[in-house]
Coordinates of C-alpha atoms and ligand atoms in Angstrom, one line a residue:
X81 CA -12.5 -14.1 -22.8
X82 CA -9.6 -11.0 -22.1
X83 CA -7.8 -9.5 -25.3
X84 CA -4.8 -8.1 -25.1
X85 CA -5.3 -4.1 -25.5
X86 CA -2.1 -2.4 -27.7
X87 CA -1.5 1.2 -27.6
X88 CA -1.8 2.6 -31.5
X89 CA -3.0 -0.4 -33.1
X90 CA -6.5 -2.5 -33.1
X91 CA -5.8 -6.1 -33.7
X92 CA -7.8 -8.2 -31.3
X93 CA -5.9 -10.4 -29.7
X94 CA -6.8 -13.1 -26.7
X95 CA -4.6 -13.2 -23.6
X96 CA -3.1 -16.9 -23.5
X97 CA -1.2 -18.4 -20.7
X98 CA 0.0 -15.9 -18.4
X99 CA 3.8 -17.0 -17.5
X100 CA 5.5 -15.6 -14.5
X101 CA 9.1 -15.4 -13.2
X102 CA 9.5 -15.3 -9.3
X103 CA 12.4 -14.0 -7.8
X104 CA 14.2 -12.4 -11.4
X105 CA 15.6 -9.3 -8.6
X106 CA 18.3 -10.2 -6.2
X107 CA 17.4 -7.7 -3.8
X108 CA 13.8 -9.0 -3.5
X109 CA 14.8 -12.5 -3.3
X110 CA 16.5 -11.0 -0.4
X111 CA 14.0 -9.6 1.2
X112 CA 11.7 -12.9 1.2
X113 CA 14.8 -14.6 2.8
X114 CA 15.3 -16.4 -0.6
X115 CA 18.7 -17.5 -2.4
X116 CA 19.5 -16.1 -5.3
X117 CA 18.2 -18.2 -8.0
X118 CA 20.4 -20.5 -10.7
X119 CA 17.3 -20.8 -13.0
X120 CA 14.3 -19.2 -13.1
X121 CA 11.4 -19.9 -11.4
X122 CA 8.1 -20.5 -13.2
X123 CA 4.7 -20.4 -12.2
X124 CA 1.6 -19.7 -14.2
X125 CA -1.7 -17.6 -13.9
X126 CA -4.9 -18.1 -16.0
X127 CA -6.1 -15.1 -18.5
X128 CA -9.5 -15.0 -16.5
X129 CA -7.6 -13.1 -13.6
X130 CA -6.5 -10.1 -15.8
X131 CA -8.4 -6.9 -15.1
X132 CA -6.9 -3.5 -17.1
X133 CA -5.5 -0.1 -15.4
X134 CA -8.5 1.5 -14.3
X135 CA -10.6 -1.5 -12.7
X136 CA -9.8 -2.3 -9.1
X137 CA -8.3 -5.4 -7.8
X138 CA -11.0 -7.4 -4.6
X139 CA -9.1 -8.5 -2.2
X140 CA -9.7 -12.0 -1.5
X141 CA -11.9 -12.4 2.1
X142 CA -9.5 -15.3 3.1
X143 CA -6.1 -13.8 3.0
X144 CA -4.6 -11.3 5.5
X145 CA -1.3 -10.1 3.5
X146 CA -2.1 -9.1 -0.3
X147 CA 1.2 -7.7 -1.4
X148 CA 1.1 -5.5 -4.7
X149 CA 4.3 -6.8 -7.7
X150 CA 5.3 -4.3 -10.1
X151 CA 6.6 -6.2 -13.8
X152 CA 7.7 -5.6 -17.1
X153 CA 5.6 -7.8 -19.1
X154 CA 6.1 -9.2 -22.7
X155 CA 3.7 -9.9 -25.3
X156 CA 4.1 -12.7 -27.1
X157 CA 3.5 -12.0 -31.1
X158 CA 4.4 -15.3 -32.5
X159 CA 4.1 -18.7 -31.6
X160 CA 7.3 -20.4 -30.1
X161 CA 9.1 -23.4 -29.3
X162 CA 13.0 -24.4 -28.4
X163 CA 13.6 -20.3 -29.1
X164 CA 17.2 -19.1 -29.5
X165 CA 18.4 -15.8 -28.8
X166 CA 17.3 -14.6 -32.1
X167 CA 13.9 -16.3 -32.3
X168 CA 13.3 -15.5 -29.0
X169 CA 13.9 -11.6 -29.7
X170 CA 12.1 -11.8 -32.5
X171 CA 8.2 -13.3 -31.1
X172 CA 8.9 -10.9 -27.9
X173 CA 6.5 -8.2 -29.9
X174 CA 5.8 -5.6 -27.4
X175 CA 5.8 -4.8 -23.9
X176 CA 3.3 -3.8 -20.9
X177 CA 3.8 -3.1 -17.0
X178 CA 2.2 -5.6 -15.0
X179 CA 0.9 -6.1 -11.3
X180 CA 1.3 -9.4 -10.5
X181 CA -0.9 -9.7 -6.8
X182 CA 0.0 -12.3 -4.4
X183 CA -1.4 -13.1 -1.5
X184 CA 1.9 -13.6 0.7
X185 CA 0.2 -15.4 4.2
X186 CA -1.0 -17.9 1.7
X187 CA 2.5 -18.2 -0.5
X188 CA 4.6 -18.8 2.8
X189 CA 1.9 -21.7 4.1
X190 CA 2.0 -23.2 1.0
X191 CA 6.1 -22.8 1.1
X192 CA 6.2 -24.6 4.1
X193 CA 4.2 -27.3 3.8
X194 CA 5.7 -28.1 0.5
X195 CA 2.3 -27.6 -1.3
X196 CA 2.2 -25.4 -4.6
X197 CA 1.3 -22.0 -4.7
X198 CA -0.8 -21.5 -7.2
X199 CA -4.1 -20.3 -5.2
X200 CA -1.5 -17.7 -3.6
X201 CA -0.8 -16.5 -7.0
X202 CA -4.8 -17.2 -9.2
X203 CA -7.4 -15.3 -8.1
X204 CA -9.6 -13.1 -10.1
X205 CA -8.0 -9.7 -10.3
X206 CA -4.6 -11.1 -9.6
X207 CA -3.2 -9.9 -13.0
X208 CA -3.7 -6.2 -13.6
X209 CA -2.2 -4.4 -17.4
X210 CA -2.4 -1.9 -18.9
X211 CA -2.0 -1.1 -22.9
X212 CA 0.6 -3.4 -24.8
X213 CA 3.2 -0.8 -26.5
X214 CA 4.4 -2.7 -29.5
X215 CA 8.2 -3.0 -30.6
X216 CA 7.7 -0.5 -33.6
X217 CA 6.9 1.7 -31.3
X218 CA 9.4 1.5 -28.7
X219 CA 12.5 0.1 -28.9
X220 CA 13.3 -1.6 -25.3
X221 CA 16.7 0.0 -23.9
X222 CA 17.0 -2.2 -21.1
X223 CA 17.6 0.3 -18.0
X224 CA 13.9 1.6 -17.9
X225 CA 12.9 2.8 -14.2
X226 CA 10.4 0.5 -12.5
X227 CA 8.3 2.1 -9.9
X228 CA 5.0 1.5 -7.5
X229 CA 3.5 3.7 -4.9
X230 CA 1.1 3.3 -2.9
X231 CA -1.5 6.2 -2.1
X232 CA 0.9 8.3 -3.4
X233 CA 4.3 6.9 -0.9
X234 CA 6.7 5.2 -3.2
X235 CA 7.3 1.4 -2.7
X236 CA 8.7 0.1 -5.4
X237 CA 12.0 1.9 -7.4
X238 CA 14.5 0.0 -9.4
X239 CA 15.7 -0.2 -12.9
X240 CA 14.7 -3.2 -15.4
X241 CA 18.4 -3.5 -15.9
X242 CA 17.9 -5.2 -12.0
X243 CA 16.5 -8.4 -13.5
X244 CA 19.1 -11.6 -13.0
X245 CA 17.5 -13.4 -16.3
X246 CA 16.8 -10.8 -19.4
X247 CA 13.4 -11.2 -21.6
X248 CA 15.6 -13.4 -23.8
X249 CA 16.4 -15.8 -21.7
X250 CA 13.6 -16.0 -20.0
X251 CA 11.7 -17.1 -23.6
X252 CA 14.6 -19.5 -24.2
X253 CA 14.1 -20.8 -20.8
X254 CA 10.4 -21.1 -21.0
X255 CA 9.8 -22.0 -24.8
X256 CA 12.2 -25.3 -24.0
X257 CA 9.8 -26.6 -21.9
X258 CA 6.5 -25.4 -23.1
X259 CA 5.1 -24.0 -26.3
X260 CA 4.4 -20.1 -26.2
X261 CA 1.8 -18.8 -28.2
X262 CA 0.8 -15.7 -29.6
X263 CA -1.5 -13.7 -26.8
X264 CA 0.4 -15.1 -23.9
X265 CA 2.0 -12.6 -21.3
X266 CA 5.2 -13.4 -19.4
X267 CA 5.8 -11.3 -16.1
X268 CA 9.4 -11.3 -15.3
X269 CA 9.1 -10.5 -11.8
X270 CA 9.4 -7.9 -9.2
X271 CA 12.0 -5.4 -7.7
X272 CA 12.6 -5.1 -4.1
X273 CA 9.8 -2.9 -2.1
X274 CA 7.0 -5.3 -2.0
X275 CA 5.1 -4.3 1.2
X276 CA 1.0 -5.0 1.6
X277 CA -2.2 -3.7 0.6
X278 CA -5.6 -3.3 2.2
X279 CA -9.1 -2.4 0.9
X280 CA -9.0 1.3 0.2
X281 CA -5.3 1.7 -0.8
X282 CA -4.3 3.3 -4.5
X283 CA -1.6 2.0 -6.6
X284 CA 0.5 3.5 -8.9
X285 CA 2.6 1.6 -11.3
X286 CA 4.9 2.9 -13.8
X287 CA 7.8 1.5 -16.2
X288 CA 9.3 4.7 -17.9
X289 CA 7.9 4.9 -22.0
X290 CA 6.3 1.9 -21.4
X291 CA 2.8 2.7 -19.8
X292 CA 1.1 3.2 -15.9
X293 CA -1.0 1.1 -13.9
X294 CA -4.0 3.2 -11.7
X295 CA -6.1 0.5 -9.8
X296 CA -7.6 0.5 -6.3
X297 CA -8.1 -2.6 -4.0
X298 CA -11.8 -2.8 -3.0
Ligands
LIG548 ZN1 5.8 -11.6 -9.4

């Protein structure tokens, strides 16, 4: 089992459902020849792929295009259902940066054929976090910088205030279709600059005050 790791604070927590929002940037919708979305899109990952800043992610032996995601994740700290925009403020209890790897050959074949994505999106390692920074101790202003290089070459650089759907409505969104629980982590998806990864390659992740991501793909 994975527990959720908070910066300042001990409680031991397991990691729930991993929910994640595709295409929440215009400009990277763009850039996979995607509209502009009315609603967002879901998709889920399981706990068992999170691995913490610091481990490496293995790329998968049967995929020829692993492409790295920088997030803003949040931590759910109370259980909810039907959330409104008070509820749904109040269970989002902290925040983490999140690397959400996809293996982009696979997504487009799956695309096309009509066929879900999910083994495009699950495999071990596919989730990497870093420390939870809780609410009480940062306050969320909502134009953090969201960045990602990659051996040092920066690929990723945007602002959080990019996103089309904000944390809020994305819980609204979610919780009125599925429960969310304490422990589960919702990536609300990546800015443009998504660009592939091979064995060897260092990433850096950063959301400004909220943490860094250091992993290497083995
Ligand atoms: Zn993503």
């Amino acid at each position: 089992m994975k527990y959720v790791k908070f910066k300042n604070h001990s409680e031991q927590v397991p990691i729930g459902k991993l929910v994640c929002v595709g295409r929440n940037y215009a400009a990277h919708a763009k850039e996979l020849g995607n509209d502009v979305p009315e609603f967002p899109i879901i998709f889920l990952k399981p706990a068992s792929n999170v691995i913490y800043s610091g481990e490496s992610v293995v790329h998968p032996s049967y995929s020829n295009n692993l492409h790295h995601e920088v997030e803003l994740v949040l931590y759910i700290g109370k259980d909810i259902k039907d959330a409104t925009d008070e509820t749904a403020e109040n269970s989002i209890n902290g925040y983490t940066v999140g690397l959400d790897m996809t293996l982009r050959d696979l997504q487009f074949e799956f695309k096309a054929k009509g066929d879900p994505w999910t083994l495009a999106k699950c495999f071990d390692t596919a989730a990497v976090i870093t420390d939870v920074v809780l609410k009480n101790d940062y306050q969320l202003k909502g134009d953090e910088n969201i960045s990602l290089s990659v051996n040092e070459i920066v690929k990723q650089n945007s602002s959080i205030k990019n996103m089309i759907f904000s944390p809020v409505e994305i819980v609204k969104y979610i919780s009125a279709r599925m429960t969310l629980e304490k422990g589960d982590l919702i990536f609300t998806g990546t800015p443009e600059g998504v660009s592939r990864v091979i064995s060897g390659d260092k990433i850096d992740a950063n959301i400004e005050n909220i943490g860094t991501i250091t992993t290497q793909i083995i």
